[in-house]
Coordinates of C-alpha atoms in Angstrom, one line a residue:
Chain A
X1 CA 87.6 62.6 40.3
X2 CA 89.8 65.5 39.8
X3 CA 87.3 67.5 38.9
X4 CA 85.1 67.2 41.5
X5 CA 88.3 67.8 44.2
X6 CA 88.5 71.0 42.3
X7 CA 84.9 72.1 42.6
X8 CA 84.8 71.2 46.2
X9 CA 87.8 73.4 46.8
X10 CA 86.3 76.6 45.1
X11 CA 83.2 76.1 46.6
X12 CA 84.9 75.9 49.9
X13 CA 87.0 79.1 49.2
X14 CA 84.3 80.7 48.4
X15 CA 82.3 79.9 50.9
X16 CA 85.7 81.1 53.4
X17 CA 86.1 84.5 51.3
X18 CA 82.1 85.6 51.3
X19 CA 82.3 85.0 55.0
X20 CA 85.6 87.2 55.2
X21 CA 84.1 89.5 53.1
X22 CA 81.1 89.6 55.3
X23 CA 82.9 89.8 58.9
X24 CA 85.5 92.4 57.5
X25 CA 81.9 94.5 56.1
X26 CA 80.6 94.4 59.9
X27 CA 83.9 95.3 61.0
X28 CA 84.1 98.1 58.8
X29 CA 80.4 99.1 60.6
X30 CA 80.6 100.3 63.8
X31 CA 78.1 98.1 65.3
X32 CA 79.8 94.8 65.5
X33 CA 82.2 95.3 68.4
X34 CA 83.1 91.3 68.7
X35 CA 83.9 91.0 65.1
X36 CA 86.2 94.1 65.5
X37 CA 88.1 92.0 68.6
X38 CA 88.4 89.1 67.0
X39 CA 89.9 90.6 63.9
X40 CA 92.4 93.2 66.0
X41 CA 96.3 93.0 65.4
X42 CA 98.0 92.8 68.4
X43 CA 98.1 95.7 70.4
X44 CA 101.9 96.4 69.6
X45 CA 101.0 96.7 66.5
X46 CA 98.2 98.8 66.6
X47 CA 98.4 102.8 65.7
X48 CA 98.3 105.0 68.1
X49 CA 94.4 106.6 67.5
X50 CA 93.8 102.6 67.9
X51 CA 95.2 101.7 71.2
X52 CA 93.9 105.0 72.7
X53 CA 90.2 103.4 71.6
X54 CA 90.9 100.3 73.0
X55 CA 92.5 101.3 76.4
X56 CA 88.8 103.5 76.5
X57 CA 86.9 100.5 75.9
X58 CA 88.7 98.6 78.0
X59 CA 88.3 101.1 80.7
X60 CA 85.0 101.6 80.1
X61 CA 84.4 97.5 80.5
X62 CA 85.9 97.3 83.7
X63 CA 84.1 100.3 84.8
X64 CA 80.7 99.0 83.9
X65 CA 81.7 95.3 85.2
X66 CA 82.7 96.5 88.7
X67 CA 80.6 99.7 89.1
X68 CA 83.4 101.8 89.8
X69 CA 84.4 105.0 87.4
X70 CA 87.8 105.4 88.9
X71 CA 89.4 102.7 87.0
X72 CA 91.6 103.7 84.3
X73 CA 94.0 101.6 81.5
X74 CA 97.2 103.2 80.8
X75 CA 99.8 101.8 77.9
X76 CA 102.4 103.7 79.5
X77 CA 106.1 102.9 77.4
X78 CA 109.5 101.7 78.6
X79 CA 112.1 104.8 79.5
X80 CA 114.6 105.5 77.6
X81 CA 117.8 104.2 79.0
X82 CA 116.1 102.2 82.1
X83 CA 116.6 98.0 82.0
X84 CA 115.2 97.4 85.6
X85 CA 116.6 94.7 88.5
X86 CA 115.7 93.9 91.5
X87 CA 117.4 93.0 94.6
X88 CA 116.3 90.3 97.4
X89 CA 118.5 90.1 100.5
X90 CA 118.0 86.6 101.7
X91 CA 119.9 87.7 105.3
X92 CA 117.4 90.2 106.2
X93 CA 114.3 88.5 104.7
X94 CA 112.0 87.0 107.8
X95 CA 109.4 84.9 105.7
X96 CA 106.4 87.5 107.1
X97 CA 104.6 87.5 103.6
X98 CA 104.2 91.4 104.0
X99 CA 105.3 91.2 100.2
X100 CA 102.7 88.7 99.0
X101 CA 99.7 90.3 100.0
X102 CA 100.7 93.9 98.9
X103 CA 101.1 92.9 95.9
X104 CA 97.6 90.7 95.7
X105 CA 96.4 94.3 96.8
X106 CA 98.5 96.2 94.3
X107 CA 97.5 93.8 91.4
X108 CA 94.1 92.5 91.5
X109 CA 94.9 89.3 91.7
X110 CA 92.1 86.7 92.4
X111 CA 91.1 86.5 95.9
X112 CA 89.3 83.6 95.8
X113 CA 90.2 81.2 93.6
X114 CA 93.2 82.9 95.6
X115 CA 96.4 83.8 93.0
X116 CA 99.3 85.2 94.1
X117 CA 102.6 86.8 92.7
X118 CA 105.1 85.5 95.5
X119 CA 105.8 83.0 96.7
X120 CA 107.9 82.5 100.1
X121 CA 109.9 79.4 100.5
X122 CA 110.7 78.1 103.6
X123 CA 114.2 76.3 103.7
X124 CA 116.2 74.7 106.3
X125 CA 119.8 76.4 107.1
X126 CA 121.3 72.9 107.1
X127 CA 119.9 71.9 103.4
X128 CA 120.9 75.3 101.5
X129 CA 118.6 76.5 98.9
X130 CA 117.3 73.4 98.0
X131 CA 113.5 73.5 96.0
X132 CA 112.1 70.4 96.6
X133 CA 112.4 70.7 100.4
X134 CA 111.2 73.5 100.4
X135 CA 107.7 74.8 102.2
X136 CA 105.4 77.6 101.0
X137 CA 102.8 76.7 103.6
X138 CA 105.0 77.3 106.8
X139 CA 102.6 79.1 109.5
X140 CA 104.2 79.5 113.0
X141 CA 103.4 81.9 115.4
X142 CA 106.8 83.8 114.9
X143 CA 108.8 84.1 111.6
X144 CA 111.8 84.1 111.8
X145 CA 112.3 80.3 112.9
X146 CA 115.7 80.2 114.1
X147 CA 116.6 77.4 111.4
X148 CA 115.1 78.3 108.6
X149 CA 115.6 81.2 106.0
X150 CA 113.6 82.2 103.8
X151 CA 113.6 83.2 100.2
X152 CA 110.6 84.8 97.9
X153 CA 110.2 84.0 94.6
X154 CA 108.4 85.7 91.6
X155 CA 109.0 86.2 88.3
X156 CA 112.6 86.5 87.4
X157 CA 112.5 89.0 84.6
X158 CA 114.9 86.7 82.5
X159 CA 117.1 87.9 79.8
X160 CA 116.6 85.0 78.2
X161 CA 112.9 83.5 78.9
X162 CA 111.3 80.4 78.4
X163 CA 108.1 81.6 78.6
X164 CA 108.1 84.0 75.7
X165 CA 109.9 81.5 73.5
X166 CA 106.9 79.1 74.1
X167 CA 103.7 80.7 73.3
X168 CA 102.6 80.3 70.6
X169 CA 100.6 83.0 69.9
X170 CA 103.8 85.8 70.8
X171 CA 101.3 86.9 73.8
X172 CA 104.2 87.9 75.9
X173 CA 107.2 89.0 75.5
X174 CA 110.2 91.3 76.9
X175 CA 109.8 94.9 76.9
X176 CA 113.0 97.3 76.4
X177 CA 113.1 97.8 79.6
X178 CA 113.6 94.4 81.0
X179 CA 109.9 93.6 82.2
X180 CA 108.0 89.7 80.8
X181 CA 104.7 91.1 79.5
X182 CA 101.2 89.3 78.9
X183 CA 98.4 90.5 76.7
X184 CA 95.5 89.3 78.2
X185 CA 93.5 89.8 75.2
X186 CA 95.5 87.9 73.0
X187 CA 96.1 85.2 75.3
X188 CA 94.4 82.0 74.3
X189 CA 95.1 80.6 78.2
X190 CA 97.3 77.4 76.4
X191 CA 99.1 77.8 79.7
X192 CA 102.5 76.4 77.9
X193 CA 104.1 79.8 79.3
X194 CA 103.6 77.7 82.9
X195 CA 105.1 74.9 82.2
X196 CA 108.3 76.6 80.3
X197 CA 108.8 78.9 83.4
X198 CA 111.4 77.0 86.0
X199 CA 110.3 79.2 88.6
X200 CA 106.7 78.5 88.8
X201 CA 106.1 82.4 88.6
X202 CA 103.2 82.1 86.3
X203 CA 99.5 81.5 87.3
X204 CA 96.4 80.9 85.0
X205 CA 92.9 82.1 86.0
X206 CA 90.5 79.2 86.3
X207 CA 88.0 81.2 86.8
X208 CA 86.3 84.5 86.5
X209 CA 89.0 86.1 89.0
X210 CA 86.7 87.2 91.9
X211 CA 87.8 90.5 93.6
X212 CA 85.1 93.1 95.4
X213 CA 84.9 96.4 93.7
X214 CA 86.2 98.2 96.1
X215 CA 89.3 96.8 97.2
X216 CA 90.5 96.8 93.2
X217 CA 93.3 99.3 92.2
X218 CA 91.8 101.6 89.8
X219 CA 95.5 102.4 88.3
X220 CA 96.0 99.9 85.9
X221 CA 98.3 99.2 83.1
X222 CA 97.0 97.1 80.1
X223 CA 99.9 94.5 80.3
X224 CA 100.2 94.8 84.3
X225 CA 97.5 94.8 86.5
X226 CA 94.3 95.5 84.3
X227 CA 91.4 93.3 85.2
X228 CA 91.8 89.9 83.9
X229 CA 89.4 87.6 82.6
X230 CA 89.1 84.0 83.2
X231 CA 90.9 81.7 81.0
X232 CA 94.6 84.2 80.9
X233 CA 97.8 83.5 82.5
X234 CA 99.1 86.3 84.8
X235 CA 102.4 87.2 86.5
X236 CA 104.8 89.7 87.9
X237 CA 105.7 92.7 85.9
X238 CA 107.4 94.7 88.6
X239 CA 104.4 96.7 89.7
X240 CA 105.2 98.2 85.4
X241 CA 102.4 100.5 86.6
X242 CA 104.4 102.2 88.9
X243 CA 107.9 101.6 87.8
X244 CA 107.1 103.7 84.6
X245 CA 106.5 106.4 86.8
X246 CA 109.4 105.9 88.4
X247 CA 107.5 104.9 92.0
X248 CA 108.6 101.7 93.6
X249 CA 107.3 98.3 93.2
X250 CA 104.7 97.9 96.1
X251 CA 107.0 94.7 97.9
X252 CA 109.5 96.9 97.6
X253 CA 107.7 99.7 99.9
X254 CA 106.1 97.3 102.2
X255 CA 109.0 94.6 103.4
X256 CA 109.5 95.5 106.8
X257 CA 112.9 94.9 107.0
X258 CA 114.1 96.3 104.0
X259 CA 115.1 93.0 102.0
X260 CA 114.1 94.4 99.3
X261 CA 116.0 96.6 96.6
X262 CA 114.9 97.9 93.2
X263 CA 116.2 99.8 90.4
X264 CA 117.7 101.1 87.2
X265 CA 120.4 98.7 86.3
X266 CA 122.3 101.1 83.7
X267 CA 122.6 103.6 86.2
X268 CA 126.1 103.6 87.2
X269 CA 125.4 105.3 90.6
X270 CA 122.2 103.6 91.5
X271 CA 121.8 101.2 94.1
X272 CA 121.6 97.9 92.0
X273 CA 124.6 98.6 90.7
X274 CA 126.2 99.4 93.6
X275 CA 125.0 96.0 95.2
X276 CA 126.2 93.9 92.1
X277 CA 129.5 95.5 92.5
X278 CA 130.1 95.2 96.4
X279 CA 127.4 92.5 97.4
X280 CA 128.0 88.5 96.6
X281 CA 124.9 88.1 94.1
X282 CA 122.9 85.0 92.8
X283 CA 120.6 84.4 90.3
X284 CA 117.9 81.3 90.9
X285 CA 118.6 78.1 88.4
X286 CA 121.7 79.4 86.8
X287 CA 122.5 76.9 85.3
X288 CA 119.3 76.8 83.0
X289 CA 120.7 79.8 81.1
X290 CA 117.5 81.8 81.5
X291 CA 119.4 84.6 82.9
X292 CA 117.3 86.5 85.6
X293 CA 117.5 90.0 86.5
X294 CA 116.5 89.1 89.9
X295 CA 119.3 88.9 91.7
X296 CA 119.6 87.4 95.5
X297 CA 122.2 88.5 98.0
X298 CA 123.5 88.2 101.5
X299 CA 124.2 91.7 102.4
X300 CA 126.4 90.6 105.8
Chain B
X1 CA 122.2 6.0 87.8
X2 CA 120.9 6.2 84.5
X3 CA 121.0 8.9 82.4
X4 CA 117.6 10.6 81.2
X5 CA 117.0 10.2 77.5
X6 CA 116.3 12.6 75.2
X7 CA 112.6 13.0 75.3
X8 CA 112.9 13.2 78.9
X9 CA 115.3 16.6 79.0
X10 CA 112.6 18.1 76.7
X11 CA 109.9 17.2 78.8
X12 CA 111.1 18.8 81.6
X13 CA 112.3 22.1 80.2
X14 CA 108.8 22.6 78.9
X15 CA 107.5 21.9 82.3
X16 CA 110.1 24.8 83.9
X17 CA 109.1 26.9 80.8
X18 CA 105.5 27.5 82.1
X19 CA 104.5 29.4 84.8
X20 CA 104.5 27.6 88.1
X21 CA 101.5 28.0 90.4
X22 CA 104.2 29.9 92.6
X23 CA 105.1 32.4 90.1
X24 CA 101.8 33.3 89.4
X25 CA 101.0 34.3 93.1
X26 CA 104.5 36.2 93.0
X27 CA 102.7 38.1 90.0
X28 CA 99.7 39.0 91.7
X29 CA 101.1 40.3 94.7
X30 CA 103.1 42.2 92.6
X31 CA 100.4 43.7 90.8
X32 CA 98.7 44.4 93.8
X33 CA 101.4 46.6 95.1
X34 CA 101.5 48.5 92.1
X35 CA 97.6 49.3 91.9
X36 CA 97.7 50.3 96.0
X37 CA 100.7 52.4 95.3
X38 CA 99.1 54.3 92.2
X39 CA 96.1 53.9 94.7
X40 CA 97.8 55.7 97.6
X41 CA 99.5 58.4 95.2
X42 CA 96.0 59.5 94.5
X43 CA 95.3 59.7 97.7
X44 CA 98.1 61.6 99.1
X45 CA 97.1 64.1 97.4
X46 CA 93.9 64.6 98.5
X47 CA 91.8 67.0 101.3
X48 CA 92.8 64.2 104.0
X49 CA 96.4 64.1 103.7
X50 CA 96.9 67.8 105.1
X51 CA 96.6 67.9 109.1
X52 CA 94.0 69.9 110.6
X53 CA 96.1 72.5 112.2
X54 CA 98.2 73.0 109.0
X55 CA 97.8 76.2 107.4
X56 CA 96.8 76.4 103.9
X57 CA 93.0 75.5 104.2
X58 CA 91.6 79.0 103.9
X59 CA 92.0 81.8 100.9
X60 CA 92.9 85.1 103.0
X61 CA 92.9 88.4 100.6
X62 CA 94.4 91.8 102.0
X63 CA 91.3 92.9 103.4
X64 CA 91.4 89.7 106.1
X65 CA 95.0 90.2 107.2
X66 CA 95.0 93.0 110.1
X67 CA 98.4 94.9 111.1
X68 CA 99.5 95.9 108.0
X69 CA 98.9 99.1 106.3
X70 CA 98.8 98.4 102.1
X71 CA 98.3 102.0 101.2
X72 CA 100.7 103.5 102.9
X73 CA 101.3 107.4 102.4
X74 CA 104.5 108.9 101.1
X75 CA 106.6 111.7 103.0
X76 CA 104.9 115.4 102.0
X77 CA 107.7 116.7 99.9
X78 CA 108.8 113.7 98.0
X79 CA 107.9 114.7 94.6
X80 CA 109.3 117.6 95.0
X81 CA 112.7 116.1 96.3
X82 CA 115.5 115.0 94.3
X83 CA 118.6 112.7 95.0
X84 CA 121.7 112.2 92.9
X85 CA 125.3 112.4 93.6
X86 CA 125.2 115.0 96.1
X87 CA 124.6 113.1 99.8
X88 CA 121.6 113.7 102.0
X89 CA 119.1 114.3 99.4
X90 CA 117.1 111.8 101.0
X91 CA 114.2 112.6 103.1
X92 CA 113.8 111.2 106.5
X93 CA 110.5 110.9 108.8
X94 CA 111.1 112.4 112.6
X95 CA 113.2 110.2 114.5
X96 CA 111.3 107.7 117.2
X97 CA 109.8 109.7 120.5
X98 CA 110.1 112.3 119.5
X99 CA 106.5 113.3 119.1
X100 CA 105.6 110.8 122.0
X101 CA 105.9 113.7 124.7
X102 CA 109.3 112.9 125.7
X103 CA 111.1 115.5 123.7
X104 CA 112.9 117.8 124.4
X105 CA 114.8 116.0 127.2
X106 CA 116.1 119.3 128.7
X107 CA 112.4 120.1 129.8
X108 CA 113.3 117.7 132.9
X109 CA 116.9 117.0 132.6
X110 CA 118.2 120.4 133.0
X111 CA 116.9 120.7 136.6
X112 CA 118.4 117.8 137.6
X113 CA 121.6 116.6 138.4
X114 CA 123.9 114.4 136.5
X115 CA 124.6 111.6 137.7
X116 CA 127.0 109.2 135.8
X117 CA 127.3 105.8 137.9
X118 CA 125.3 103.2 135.7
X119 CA 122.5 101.8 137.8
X120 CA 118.8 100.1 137.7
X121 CA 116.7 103.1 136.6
X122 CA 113.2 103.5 138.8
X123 CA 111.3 106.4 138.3
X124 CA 112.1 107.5 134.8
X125 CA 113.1 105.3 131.8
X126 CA 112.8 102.0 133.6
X127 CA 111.2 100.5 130.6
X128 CA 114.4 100.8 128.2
X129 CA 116.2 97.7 128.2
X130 CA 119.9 98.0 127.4
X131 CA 120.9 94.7 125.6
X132 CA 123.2 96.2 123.1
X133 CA 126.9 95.5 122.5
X134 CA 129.5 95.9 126.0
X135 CA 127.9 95.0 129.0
X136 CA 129.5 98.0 130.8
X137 CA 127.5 100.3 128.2
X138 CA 125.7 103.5 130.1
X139 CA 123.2 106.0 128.1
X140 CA 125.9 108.9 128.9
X141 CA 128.2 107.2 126.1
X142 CA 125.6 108.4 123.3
X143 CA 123.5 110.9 125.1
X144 CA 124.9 114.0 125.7
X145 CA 125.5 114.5 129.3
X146 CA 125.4 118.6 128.9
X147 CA 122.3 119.2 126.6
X148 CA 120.1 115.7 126.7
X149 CA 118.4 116.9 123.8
X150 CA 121.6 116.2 121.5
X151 CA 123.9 112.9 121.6
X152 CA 127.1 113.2 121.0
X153 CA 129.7 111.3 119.3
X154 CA 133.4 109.7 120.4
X155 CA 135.0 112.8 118.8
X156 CA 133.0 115.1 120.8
X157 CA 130.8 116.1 118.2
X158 CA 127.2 117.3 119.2
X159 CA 124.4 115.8 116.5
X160 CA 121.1 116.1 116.6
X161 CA 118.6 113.0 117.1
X162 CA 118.1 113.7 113.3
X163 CA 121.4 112.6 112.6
X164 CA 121.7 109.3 114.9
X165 CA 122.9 107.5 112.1
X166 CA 126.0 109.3 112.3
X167 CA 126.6 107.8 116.3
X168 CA 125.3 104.4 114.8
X169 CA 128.2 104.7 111.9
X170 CA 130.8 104.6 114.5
X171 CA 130.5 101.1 114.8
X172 CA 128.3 99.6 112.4
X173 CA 130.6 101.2 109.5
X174 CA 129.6 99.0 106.8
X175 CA 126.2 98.4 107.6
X176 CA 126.3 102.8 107.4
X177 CA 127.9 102.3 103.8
X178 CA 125.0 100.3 102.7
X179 CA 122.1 102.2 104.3
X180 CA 123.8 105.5 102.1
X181 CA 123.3 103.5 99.7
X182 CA 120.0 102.5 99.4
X183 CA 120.9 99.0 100.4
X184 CA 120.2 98.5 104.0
X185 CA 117.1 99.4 105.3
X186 CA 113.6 99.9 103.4
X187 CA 113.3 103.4 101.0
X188 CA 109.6 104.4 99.9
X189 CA 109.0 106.4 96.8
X190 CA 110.8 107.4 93.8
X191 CA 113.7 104.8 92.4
X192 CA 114.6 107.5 89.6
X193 CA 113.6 110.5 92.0
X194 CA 113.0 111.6 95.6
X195 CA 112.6 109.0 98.4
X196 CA 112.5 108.6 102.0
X197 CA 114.9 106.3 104.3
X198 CA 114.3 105.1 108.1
X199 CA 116.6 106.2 110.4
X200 CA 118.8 102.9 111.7
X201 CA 116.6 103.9 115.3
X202 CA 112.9 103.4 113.2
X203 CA 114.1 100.2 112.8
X204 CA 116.0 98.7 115.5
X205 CA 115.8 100.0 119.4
X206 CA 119.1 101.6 119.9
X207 CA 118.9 100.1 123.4
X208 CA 118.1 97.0 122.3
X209 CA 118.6 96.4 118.5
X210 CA 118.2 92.4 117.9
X211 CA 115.7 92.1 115.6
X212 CA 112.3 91.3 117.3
X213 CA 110.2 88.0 115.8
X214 CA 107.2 88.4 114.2
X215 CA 103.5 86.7 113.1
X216 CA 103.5 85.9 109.5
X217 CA 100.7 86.5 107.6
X218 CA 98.5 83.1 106.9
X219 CA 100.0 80.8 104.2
X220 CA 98.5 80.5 100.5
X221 CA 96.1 77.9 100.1
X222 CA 97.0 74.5 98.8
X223 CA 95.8 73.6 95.7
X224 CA 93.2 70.5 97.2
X225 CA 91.5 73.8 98.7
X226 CA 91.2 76.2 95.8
X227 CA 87.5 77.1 95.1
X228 CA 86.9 75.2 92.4
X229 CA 84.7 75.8 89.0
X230 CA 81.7 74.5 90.0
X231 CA 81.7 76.1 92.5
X232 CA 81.5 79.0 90.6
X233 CA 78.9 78.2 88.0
X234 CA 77.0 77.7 91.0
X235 CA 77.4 80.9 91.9
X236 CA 76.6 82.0 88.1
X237 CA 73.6 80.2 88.7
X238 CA 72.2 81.8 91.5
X239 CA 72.4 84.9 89.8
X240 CA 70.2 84.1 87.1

């Protein structure tokens, strides 16, 4: 009996090493461009020489797929010295979803199945901020209604997220500077990331995303807003393909009224710091611990 | 009376032990609650439930919204700009009317006479609306009675139209504080580098400041009326 177990195992491990043997030989090859994905490292990982030929084949992917040779894939770093925060005054915002659709523009989010970043909650001034009354479908004529505030939500960039403790394939984490990644590549689309996240900030493709060629943003950034395929999850990362460069996020440049307030939170003279110190701030779901470097105010 | 015997008691209790013809209907209605109230969950949640004039049917993208413009252009100069500790190294677009052919002022004001008795204005101007602060408020306590094309502050100080915020300061002191720095109003370009701020008057009439309602843009759509899969390997289909 023991015997036979025995054989059976060394046939079967074998059988697993000739095959390894075999894929790691094509890999080896450049022909077999599949077997070279599904043996990659993660891109952290990777050398340098090896992410430059993967942001080019990624590049030159989305290129072919949407006919346009303007897109590029950048891997732009953190800065040195930069942990980023954002600012939302809930006294100015008017619930006009300015916001929302700049940054379906900015990202290349889905259009239809439609996925966006933000959310705007609609809340009643007599209630507080109070979730489970609150409305993301509110369409009046005018915003603002004269008892109801309003208060956007997207990802939190938490100190301390739920959503990177959870997967279970380490396909997002926290940069140095503060931003929640996702590789789409090494996603396998469990969606447990979702679920973990108490601010329903991330959203899973169904489907091929659909987006017309030319309304996509050729700037991209591999862990930002790079085409996605179907089957990832995707989320805020603080437009990370212009915050590297030190531009703005796009809500940031669009809100009408100014609600919104960005910046370098270890710079002792910039503005988030200012408006920690002299501004009444809040963080969403304190009391879960998760730490967000989203910070609401009412700047009176 | 007589007292039941023994075999009697046991009888009986074995009688109340089984279900009564009673109970059982009890146990059927309550059964049928619970299966029209899983029933109805279901429902609820379906195409049906949402009203026909409730927004939310209909995926909008960028391109369907109209009034806004996503790629907006930066200042010229702004890369070139810098800000740090040292004040005004912001850069600022040209204050409001100013390139709407009423500047300069002086091209009719300096022909005509001043005349400082607030009243209804008719042939020039009658389309400001003065709805801000005092009710006793006339233009000649910002507007500079001498030159028209300055305004001028309590002190006596001539500014330029540039500089409004200064005259809007006077008052609105903290609100001044926070627009310095970078916390009221809306900046555009560079968080670690040059950027651009509104002047308080891009924003809010100085005649008339209240904050003016306006149309959101259409809701998301609710989750009954995502496109759905199928949908899309439909679509797949076609194209082979």
């Amino acid at each position: 009996m023991s015997e036979k177990t025995l054989d059976r195992r060394t046939l079967m491990i074998s059988a697993g090493l000739s095959t390894m043997a075999g894929i790691s030989a094509a890999a080896s090859g450049k022909s077999a461009g599949w077997v070279e994905r599904l043996l990659k490292r993660r891109f952290v990982e990777l050398s340098d020489e090896r992410r430059e030929e993967i942001l080019a084949d990624l590049e030159e992917s989305c290129r072919k797929k949407y006919g346009r040779d303007d897109i590029t894939v950048s891997d732009t770093g953190a800065l040195d010295g930069v942990e980023f925060a954002y600012g939302l005054d809930l006294s100015r915002c008017v619930g006009c979803r300015r916001c929302v659709y700049s940054c379906v523009h900015e990202n290349n989010q889905s259009r239809d199945p439609q996925i966006q970043w933000i959310r705007v909650l609609e809340m009643k001034k007599d209630h507080g901020i109070d979730f489970a009354e609150s409305n993301v479908y509110y369409d009046p004529d005018e915003v603002p209604e004269p008892d109801s505030f309003y208060v956007p939500v997207a990802c939190q960039q938490c100190r301390k997220p739920a959503c990177t403790k959870v997967c279970p394939v380490k396909a997002t984490w926290q940069e140095p500077d503060g931003i929640v990644v996702i590789d789409s590549d090494w996603c396998l689309g469990c969606r447990c990331c979702m679920s973990a996240c108490p601010y329903g900030a991330r959203h899973f493709n169904w489907t091929e995303p659909s987006i017309a060629a030319e309304e996509i943003n050729p700037d991209t950034h591999i862990f930002g807003n790079r085409l996605r395929p179907k089957g990832v999850v995707e989320k805020c990362t603080f437009c990370i393909h212009r915050t590297r460069k030190g531009r703005y996020p796009a809500c940031v440049e669009i809100c009408p009224v100014g609600a919104r307030k960005f910046g370098n939170l270890l710079d002792e003279a910039g503005e988030m710091r200012y408006l920690m110190r002299e501004k009444r701030v809040f963080v969403l779901k304190r009391e879960l611990n998760t730490r967000p470097r989203f910070y609401y105010f009412y700047a009176t | 009376m007589e007292r039941p015997t023994g075999s009697d008691l046991v009888n009986s209790d074995q009688e109340k032990l089984l279900p009564g013809s009673s109970s059982l209907a009890i146990l059927l209605i309550v059964f049928l609650s619970i299966s029209m109230l899983i029933l109805f969950s279901i429902v609820r949640g379906g195409v049906g439930h949402v009203a026909e004039d409730d927004g939310g049917r209909q995926a909008f993208g960028p391109t369907e919204v109209s009034g806004v413009e996503f790629d907006g252009e930066l200042l010229p100069g702004i890369e070139e700009a810098t800000t740090g500790p040292d004040e005004g190294g912001f850069l600022v677009p040209p204050p409001p009317w100013s390139e709407s052919g009423y500047f300069p002022c002086t091209e009719c004001h300096a022909d005509l006479d001043l005349n400082p008795e607030p009243r209804v204005l008719e042939e020039m101007h009658d389309d400001i609306e003065l709805n801000h602060g005092p009710s006793d408020r006339w233009c000649l306590d910002c507007h500079n009675p001498d030159d028209r094309d300055v305004l001028r502050l309590i002190n006596g100080r001539l500014i330029t139209f540039d500089e409004s915020y200064l005259l809007c300061g006077q008052c609105h002191g903290t609100i001044f504080r926070d627009w310095r720095q970078g916390i009221h109003g809306r900046r555009q370009g560079y968080w670690n580098g040059g950027k651009s701020y509104l002047l308080c008057a891009h924003c809010h009439d100085p005649h008339a400041p209240a904050f003016h309602t306006i149309a959101p843009l259409p809701p998301p759509v609710r989750p009954q009326f995502l496109a759905l899969a199928d949908q899309e390997e439909d679509q797949e289909a076609d194209h082979e």
